[in-house]
Short mmCIF file of C-alpha atoms and ligand atoms in Angstrom, two decimals:
data_model
loop_
_atom_site.label_atom_id
_atom_site.label_comp_id
_atom_site.label_asym_id
_atom_site.label_seq_id
_atom_site.Cartn_x
_atom_site.Cartn_y
_atom_site.Cartn_z
CA UNK A 278 142.21 83.13 119.10
CA UNK A 279 143.40 82.13 115.61
CA UNK A 280 141.11 79.09 115.76
CA UNK A 281 138.11 81.30 116.57
CA UNK A 282 138.98 83.71 113.76
CA UNK A 283 139.35 80.94 111.18
CA UNK A 284 136.08 79.29 112.22
CA UNK A 285 134.29 82.66 111.96
CA UNK A 286 135.82 83.20 108.50
CA UNK A 287 134.57 79.75 107.46
CA UNK A 288 131.01 81.14 107.75
CA UNK A 289 131.62 84.23 105.59
CA UNK A 290 129.69 84.07 102.34
CA UNK A 291 131.75 86.72 100.49
CA UNK A 292 135.04 85.04 101.36
CA UNK A 293 133.60 81.73 100.24
CA UNK A 294 132.79 83.18 96.83
CA UNK A 295 136.24 84.76 96.51
CA UNK A 296 138.10 81.63 97.60
CA UNK A 297 136.11 79.30 95.36
CA UNK A 298 137.18 81.30 92.29
CA UNK A 299 140.81 81.66 93.41
CA UNK A 300 143.37 79.29 91.86
CA UNK A 301 145.68 79.28 94.90
CA UNK A 302 142.83 78.61 97.34
CA UNK A 303 141.65 75.76 95.09
CA UNK A 304 145.09 74.20 95.04
CA UNK A 305 145.30 74.49 98.85
CA UNK A 306 141.90 72.83 99.18
CA UNK A 307 143.24 69.87 97.20
CA UNK A 308 145.32 68.93 100.23
CA UNK A 309 142.13 68.15 102.17
CA UNK A 310 139.60 67.49 99.39
CA UNK A 311 139.77 64.63 96.88
CA UNK A 312 138.62 66.78 93.94
CA UNK A 313 135.53 68.42 92.55
CA UNK A 314 133.86 65.47 90.76
CA UNK A 315 132.65 62.01 91.74
CA UNK A 316 135.28 60.52 89.41
CA UNK A 317 138.04 62.36 91.32
CA UNK A 318 136.64 60.98 94.55
CA UNK A 319 136.32 57.42 93.21
CA UNK A 320 139.97 57.60 92.06
CA UNK A 321 141.05 58.61 95.60
CA UNK A 322 138.91 55.84 97.14
CA UNK A 323 140.37 53.15 94.85
CA UNK A 324 143.83 54.27 95.90
CA UNK A 325 142.88 54.09 99.60
CA UNK A 326 141.25 50.67 99.12
CA UNK A 327 144.47 49.52 97.43
CA UNK A 328 146.32 50.46 100.62
CA UNK A 329 143.96 48.42 102.80
CA UNK A 330 141.77 51.36 103.93
CA UNK A 331 138.01 51.74 103.58
CA UNK A 332 136.40 55.13 102.94
CA UNK A 333 133.38 57.25 103.64
CA UNK A 334 132.38 59.71 100.95
CA UNK A 335 131.18 63.24 101.69
CA UNK A 336 129.70 65.36 98.90
CA UNK A 337 130.61 68.75 100.39
CA UNK A 338 127.81 71.15 101.15
CA UNK A 339 125.95 72.61 104.13
CA UNK A 340 123.30 75.17 105.09
CA UNK A 341 121.24 75.26 101.91
CA UNK A 342 118.63 78.01 101.82
CA UNK A 343 115.85 76.58 99.63
CA UNK A 344 113.86 73.37 99.51
CA UNK A 345 114.89 72.95 95.89
CA UNK A 346 118.60 73.00 96.78
CA UNK A 347 117.95 70.54 99.61
CA UNK A 348 116.12 68.16 97.26
CA UNK A 349 118.92 68.44 94.70
CA UNK A 350 121.48 67.60 97.41
CA UNK A 351 119.48 64.49 98.33
CA UNK A 352 119.22 63.44 94.69
CA UNK A 353 122.97 63.94 94.27
CA UNK A 354 123.52 61.63 97.25
CA UNK A 355 121.24 58.99 95.74
CA UNK A 356 123.41 59.09 92.58
CA UNK A 357 126.58 58.91 94.69
CA UNK A 358 125.32 55.83 96.54
CA UNK A 359 124.58 54.18 93.18
CA UNK A 360 128.10 55.11 91.95
CA UNK A 361 129.69 53.62 95.07
CA UNK A 362 127.91 50.35 94.40
CA UNK A 363 128.29 50.32 90.60
CA UNK A 364 132.06 50.81 91.04
CA UNK A 365 132.40 48.16 93.74
CA UNK A 366 134.56 50.34 96.03
CA UNK A 367 134.81 49.73 99.78
CA UNK A 368 133.06 52.89 100.85
CA UNK A 369 129.98 54.24 102.64
CA UNK A 370 128.45 57.73 102.81
CA UNK A 371 128.68 60.67 105.23
CA UNK A 372 126.42 63.72 105.05
CA UNK A 373 125.24 66.82 106.88
CA UNK A 374 121.56 67.49 107.57
CA UNK A 375 121.81 71.23 106.87
CA UNK A 376 122.66 70.21 103.30
CA UNK A 377 119.26 68.51 103.18
CA UNK A 378 117.34 71.49 104.54
CA UNK A 379 117.55 71.23 108.34
CA UNK A 380 117.51 75.05 108.52
CA UNK A 381 114.18 75.00 106.67
CA UNK A 382 112.62 72.54 109.12
CA UNK A 383 113.19 69.08 110.53
CA UNK A 384 110.49 67.67 108.25
CA UNK A 385 112.32 68.87 105.12
CA UNK A 386 115.58 67.20 106.18
CA UNK A 387 113.77 64.02 107.23
CA UNK A 388 111.92 63.79 103.95
CA UNK A 389 115.16 64.16 101.96
CA UNK A 390 116.98 61.70 104.20
CA UNK A 391 114.25 59.12 103.61
CA UNK A 392 114.98 59.40 99.88
CA UNK A 393 118.69 58.80 100.51
CA UNK A 394 117.98 55.84 102.80
CA UNK A 395 115.73 54.31 100.16
CA UNK A 396 118.55 54.59 97.60
CA UNK A 397 120.94 53.01 100.13
CA UNK A 398 118.60 50.17 101.14
CA UNK A 399 119.00 47.78 98.16
CA UNK A 400 122.79 47.73 98.66
CA UNK A 401 122.62 48.08 102.47
CA UNK A 402 125.03 51.02 102.13
CA UNK A 403 125.78 52.54 105.52
CA UNK A 404 124.93 56.25 105.84
CA UNK A 405 126.54 58.34 108.59
CA UNK A 406 124.99 61.62 109.70
CA UNK A 407 127.78 64.08 110.59
CA UNK A 408 127.22 66.32 113.60
CA UNK A 409 127.19 70.09 113.07
CA UNK A 410 127.35 72.88 115.66
CA UNK A 411 125.56 72.54 119.03
CA UNK A 412 122.46 74.41 117.81
CA UNK A 413 121.76 71.43 115.55
CA UNK A 414 122.37 68.54 117.96
CA UNK A 415 118.75 68.08 119.16
CA UNK A 416 117.34 68.30 115.65
CA UNK A 417 120.03 66.02 114.20
CA UNK A 418 119.41 63.36 116.86
CA UNK A 419 115.67 63.66 116.36
CA UNK A 420 115.99 63.03 112.60
CA UNK A 421 118.50 60.25 113.26
CA UNK A 422 116.25 58.36 115.73
CA UNK A 423 113.30 58.75 113.39
CA UNK A 424 115.29 57.16 110.55
CA UNK A 425 116.73 54.50 112.86
CA UNK A 426 113.23 53.21 113.63
CA UNK A 427 112.97 52.02 110.01
CA UNK A 428 116.59 51.85 108.71
CA UNK A 429 119.37 50.03 110.56
CA UNK A 430 122.06 51.18 108.12
CA UNK A 431 122.15 54.73 109.51
CA UNK A 432 124.62 56.02 112.11
CA UNK A 433 125.47 59.31 113.76
CA UNK A 434 128.40 61.39 115.02
CA UNK A 435 128.84 62.69 118.60
CA UNK A 436 131.37 65.29 119.81
CA UNK A 437 133.47 65.02 122.99
CA UNK A 438 133.63 68.83 123.35
CA UNK A 439 129.96 68.98 124.41
CA UNK A 440 128.91 68.42 128.04
CA UNK A 441 125.73 66.65 126.89
CA UNK A 442 127.47 63.95 124.85
CA UNK A 443 127.77 61.31 127.62
CA UNK A 444 123.96 61.30 127.87
CA UNK A 445 123.45 61.30 124.10
CA UNK A 446 125.89 58.43 123.82
CA UNK A 447 123.82 56.34 126.24
CA UNK A 448 120.70 56.89 124.14
CA UNK A 449 122.44 55.83 120.92
CA UNK A 450 124.12 52.81 122.55
CA UNK A 451 120.79 51.71 124.09
CA UNK A 452 119.20 51.88 120.65
CA UNK A 453 122.00 49.66 119.30
CA UNK A 454 123.07 52.19 116.66
CA UNK A 455 126.57 53.04 115.47
CA UNK A 456 128.48 56.13 116.65
CA UNK A 457 131.50 57.96 115.27
CA UNK A 458 133.12 59.87 118.12
CA UNK A 459 135.04 63.07 117.27
CA UNK A 460 136.26 66.05 119.29
CA UNK A 461 134.05 68.63 117.49
CA UNK A 462 135.08 71.15 114.84
CA UNK A 463 132.83 74.12 115.66
CA UNK A 464 133.18 77.19 117.83
CA UNK A 465 131.07 76.51 120.94
CA UNK A 466 130.29 78.68 124.00
CA UNK A 467 131.32 77.69 127.54
CA UNK A 468 127.62 77.21 128.39
CA UNK A 469 127.55 74.01 126.31
CA UNK A 470 131.15 72.92 125.66
CA UNK A 471 134.53 72.42 127.30
CA UNK A 472 136.85 75.28 126.38
CA UNK A 473 140.10 73.62 127.44
CA UNK A 474 141.57 71.08 125.01
CA UNK A 475 142.61 68.84 127.93
CA UNK A 476 138.97 68.52 129.04
CA UNK A 477 137.84 67.73 125.48
CA UNK A 478 140.57 65.06 125.24
CA UNK A 479 139.76 63.54 128.64
CA UNK A 480 136.09 63.36 127.75
CA UNK A 481 137.03 61.81 124.38
CA UNK A 482 138.87 59.03 126.21
CA UNK A 483 136.05 58.44 128.70
CA UNK A 484 133.53 58.18 125.86
CA UNK A 485 135.88 55.99 123.80
CA UNK A 486 136.09 53.48 126.65
CA UNK A 487 132.30 53.35 126.91
CA UNK A 488 132.00 52.87 123.15
CA UNK A 489 134.63 50.15 123.01
CA UNK A 490 133.08 48.29 125.93
CA UNK A 491 129.43 48.50 124.96
CA UNK A 492 128.64 49.93 121.53
CA UNK A 493 127.97 48.30 118.18
CA UNK A 494 131.04 48.71 115.91
CA UNK A 495 132.05 52.23 117.05
CA UNK A 496 134.28 54.56 115.02
CA UNK A 497 137.03 56.44 116.83
CA UNK A 498 137.52 59.59 114.70
CA UNK A 499 140.76 61.32 115.59
CA UNK A 500 144.35 61.94 114.46
CA UNK A 501 145.48 62.40 118.05
CA UNK A 502 148.18 59.76 118.62
CA UNK A 503 147.89 59.90 122.43
CA UNK A 504 144.16 59.08 122.21
CA UNK A 505 144.72 56.43 119.55
CA UNK A 506 147.38 54.76 121.72
CA UNK A 507 145.12 54.93 124.77
CA UNK A 508 142.27 53.31 122.78
CA UNK A 509 144.58 50.53 121.57
CA UNK A 510 145.78 49.96 125.13
CA UNK A 511 142.19 49.76 126.41
CA UNK A 512 141.25 47.15 123.78
CA UNK A 513 144.35 45.08 124.59
CA UNK A 514 143.59 45.15 128.33
CA UNK A 515 139.93 44.20 127.82
CA UNK A 516 140.53 41.65 125.07
CA UNK A 517 138.41 43.63 122.56
CA UNK A 518 139.13 42.29 119.08
CA UNK A 519 140.32 44.62 116.29
CA UNK A 520 137.32 43.59 114.17
CA UNK A 521 134.85 45.14 116.68
CA UNK A 522 135.67 48.81 115.97
CA UNK A 523 137.41 51.10 113.50
CA UNK A 524 139.57 54.17 113.55
CA UNK A 525 138.62 56.99 111.20
CA UNK A 526 140.70 59.88 109.87
CA UNK A 527 140.27 62.70 107.39
CA UNK A 528 141.60 62.57 103.84
CA UNK A 529 145.11 64.01 103.60
CA UNK A 530 145.71 64.24 107.36
CA UNK A 531 148.33 62.14 109.19
CA UNK A 532 148.78 59.66 106.34
CA UNK A 533 151.74 58.21 108.26
CA UNK A 534 149.49 57.28 111.18
CA UNK A 535 146.84 55.95 108.78
CA UNK A 536 149.37 53.59 107.18
CA UNK A 537 150.74 52.53 110.56
CA UNK A 538 147.28 51.54 111.86
CA UNK A 539 146.63 49.42 108.77
CA UNK A 540 150.06 47.78 109.13
CA UNK A 541 149.14 46.89 112.73
CA UNK A 542 145.94 45.21 111.55
CA UNK A 543 143.39 47.86 112.67
CA UNK A 544 140.38 48.81 110.57
CA UNK A 545 140.91 52.31 109.22
CA UNK A 546 138.31 54.33 107.31
CA UNK A 547 139.23 57.59 105.58
CA UNK A 548 136.67 60.39 105.29
CA UNK A 549 136.88 61.52 101.65
CA UNK A 550 135.27 64.90 100.91
CA UNK A 551 134.75 66.05 97.34
CA UNK A 552 132.80 68.71 95.45
CA UNK A 553 132.83 72.40 94.75
CA UNK A 554 131.54 73.56 98.18
CA UNK A 555 134.88 72.99 99.91
CA UNK A 556 135.43 76.42 101.48
CA UNK A 557 133.93 75.96 105.02
CA UNK A 558 135.38 72.44 105.23
CA UNK A 559 138.85 73.69 104.31
CA UNK A 560 138.66 76.55 106.82
CA UNK A 561 137.72 74.17 109.65
CA UNK A 562 140.78 72.06 108.77
CA UNK A 563 142.95 75.21 108.91
CA UNK A 564 141.47 76.11 112.29
CA UNK A 565 142.39 72.70 113.71
CA UNK A 566 146.04 73.19 112.97
CA UNK A 567 147.25 76.77 112.66
CA UNK A 568 150.56 75.44 111.19
CA UNK A 569 148.46 74.86 108.05
CA UNK A 570 148.47 78.65 107.65
CA UNK A 571 152.20 78.47 106.87
CA UNK A 572 151.43 75.95 104.18
CA UNK A 573 148.96 78.48 102.70
CA UNK A 574 151.46 81.35 102.95
CA UNK A 575 154.10 79.21 101.23
CA UNK A 576 151.70 78.51 98.38
CA UNK A 577 150.81 82.18 98.06
CA UNK A 578 154.49 83.19 98.04
CA UNK A 579 155.22 80.61 95.34
CA UNK A 580 152.34 81.99 93.28
CA UNK A 581 153.60 85.58 93.64
CA UNK A 582 157.16 84.50 92.69
CA UNK A 583 155.98 82.63 89.61
CA UNK A 584 153.79 85.60 88.56
CA UNK A 585 156.87 87.89 88.77
CA UNK A 586 159.23 85.64 86.87
P1 LIG B 199 143.65 67.41 117.40
O1 LIG B 199 143.01 68.60 116.79
O2 LIG B 199 144.13 67.51 118.80
O3 LIG B 199 144.85 66.97 116.47
C1 LIG B 199 145.74 65.91 116.79
C2 LIG B 199 146.85 65.89 115.75
O4 LIG B 199 146.31 65.55 114.46
C3 LIG B 199 147.51 67.26 115.52
O5 LIG B 199 148.56 67.45 116.42
C4 LIG B 199 147.97 67.14 114.08
O6 LIG B 199 149.15 66.37 114.00
C5 LIG B 199 146.88 66.34 113.43
N1 LIG B 199 145.82 67.18 112.84
C6 LIG B 199 144.57 67.38 113.31
N2 LIG B 199 143.86 68.19 112.49
C7 LIG B 199 144.71 68.51 111.50
C8 LIG B 199 144.58 69.32 110.34
N3 LIG B 199 143.45 69.96 110.06
N4 LIG B 199 145.65 69.46 109.52
C9 LIG B 199 146.80 68.81 109.78
N5 LIG B 199 146.99 68.01 110.86
C10 LIG B 199 145.96 67.87 111.71
N6 LIG B 199 133.76 67.21 113.56
C11 LIG B 199 132.48 67.55 113.79
O7 LIG B 199 132.22 68.51 114.52
N7 LIG B 199 131.47 66.82 113.22
C12 LIG B 199 131.71 65.73 112.44
O8 LIG B 199 130.76 65.10 111.96
C13 LIG B 199 133.05 65.36 112.20
N8 LIG B 199 133.37 64.30 111.42
C14 LIG B 199 134.68 63.85 111.39
C15 LIG B 199 134.99 62.64 110.75
C16 LIG B 199 136.26 62.11 110.86
C17 LIG B 199 136.58 60.80 110.21
C18 LIG B 199 137.27 62.83 111.59
C19 LIG B 199 138.65 62.25 111.77
C20 LIG B 199 136.99 64.04 112.14
C21 LIG B 199 135.71 64.58 112.04
N9 LIG B 199 135.40 65.80 112.62
C22 LIG B 199 134.08 66.13 112.79
C23 LIG B 199 136.48 66.75 113.00
C24 LIG B 199 136.86 66.61 114.46
O9 LIG B 199 135.83 67.11 115.29
C25 LIG B 199 138.15 67.39 114.78
O10 LIG B 199 137.94 68.75 114.53
C26 LIG B 199 139.35 66.94 113.97
O11 LIG B 199 139.39 65.54 113.84
C27 LIG B 199 140.67 67.38 114.65
O12 LIG B 199 140.77 66.82 115.91
P2 LIG B 199 141.72 65.57 116.29
O13 LIG B 199 140.88 64.57 116.99
O14 LIG B 199 142.41 65.05 115.11
O15 LIG B 199 142.69 66.15 117.39
#
């Protein structure tokens, strides 16, 4: 119930505007977001690289409403890709197609993505297309496969909460492309997605096994220790080398587990979001773990106390 409410609130425009201007909300966002500028993000990435972790950079933003905004978002990504390479950090890029105009038409998003892929080509920077809610899956895969026919440094994300994912996974594996598997962060109806967490987790494990056995350098994107342990166990049993896959986690979440995986010799990539459009991203992180609400309340209480004193 709380999860549903928080995900619904993540889509509220007025709340977004209020939160973005609020000092407390901004300081809370800093737990999950590396900062508002590319320099903040590069600082966070250098620190992660120093601890043996690679990164994937996300310039926060989604659901733009004009072609101009979509083009600007693509140009910003071209600059980001150049910054990644000029600064020599161990990092690739993650992005959302609605930031590049998917709501305005597949052709708009594809056109903007081509620009980004051209900027990435000289450095062979890998570009991962995040997966958004189920309404976007067909269009996202269509843009992805179109790009894949000409650019082999593009990958995609699939979500274990959706019934359709086993089939989608086969298509991506057959093409030889790279997948990041996640559980799925959006509110989905029972007509398309498992509603029980146990089913989502079981499907995650089934899909993980398929990826580890047959896919090109898959990314297992979760903080769930039971699933991480099961994946490790599977690779040990099947003799799958650590170099053939990576774990991925979000910036600021389960840093203890992140460090442990690196200490054990696994490849670990941290998803580093930055930028001013952090509100929906932060709300989805709150929805994943309602205990985060207490962290927010604590911050608010501290703010009220310091305003009184
Ligand atoms: P689960 O939610 O069961 O959490 C397992 C444990 O992790 C919790 O018990 C807690 O300890 C910790 N944890 C998880 N979330 C936390 C949080 N917000 N705050 C504090 N602790 C937390 N989704 C999507 O739909 N499209 C996408 O493209 C992506 N991309 C993506 C990239 C990467 C690298 C990751 C790790 C995740 C995504 N996601 C995503 C989000 C994903 O779908 C999912 O919502 C979150 O990863 C939370 O699910 P877990 O697998 O961590 O399990």
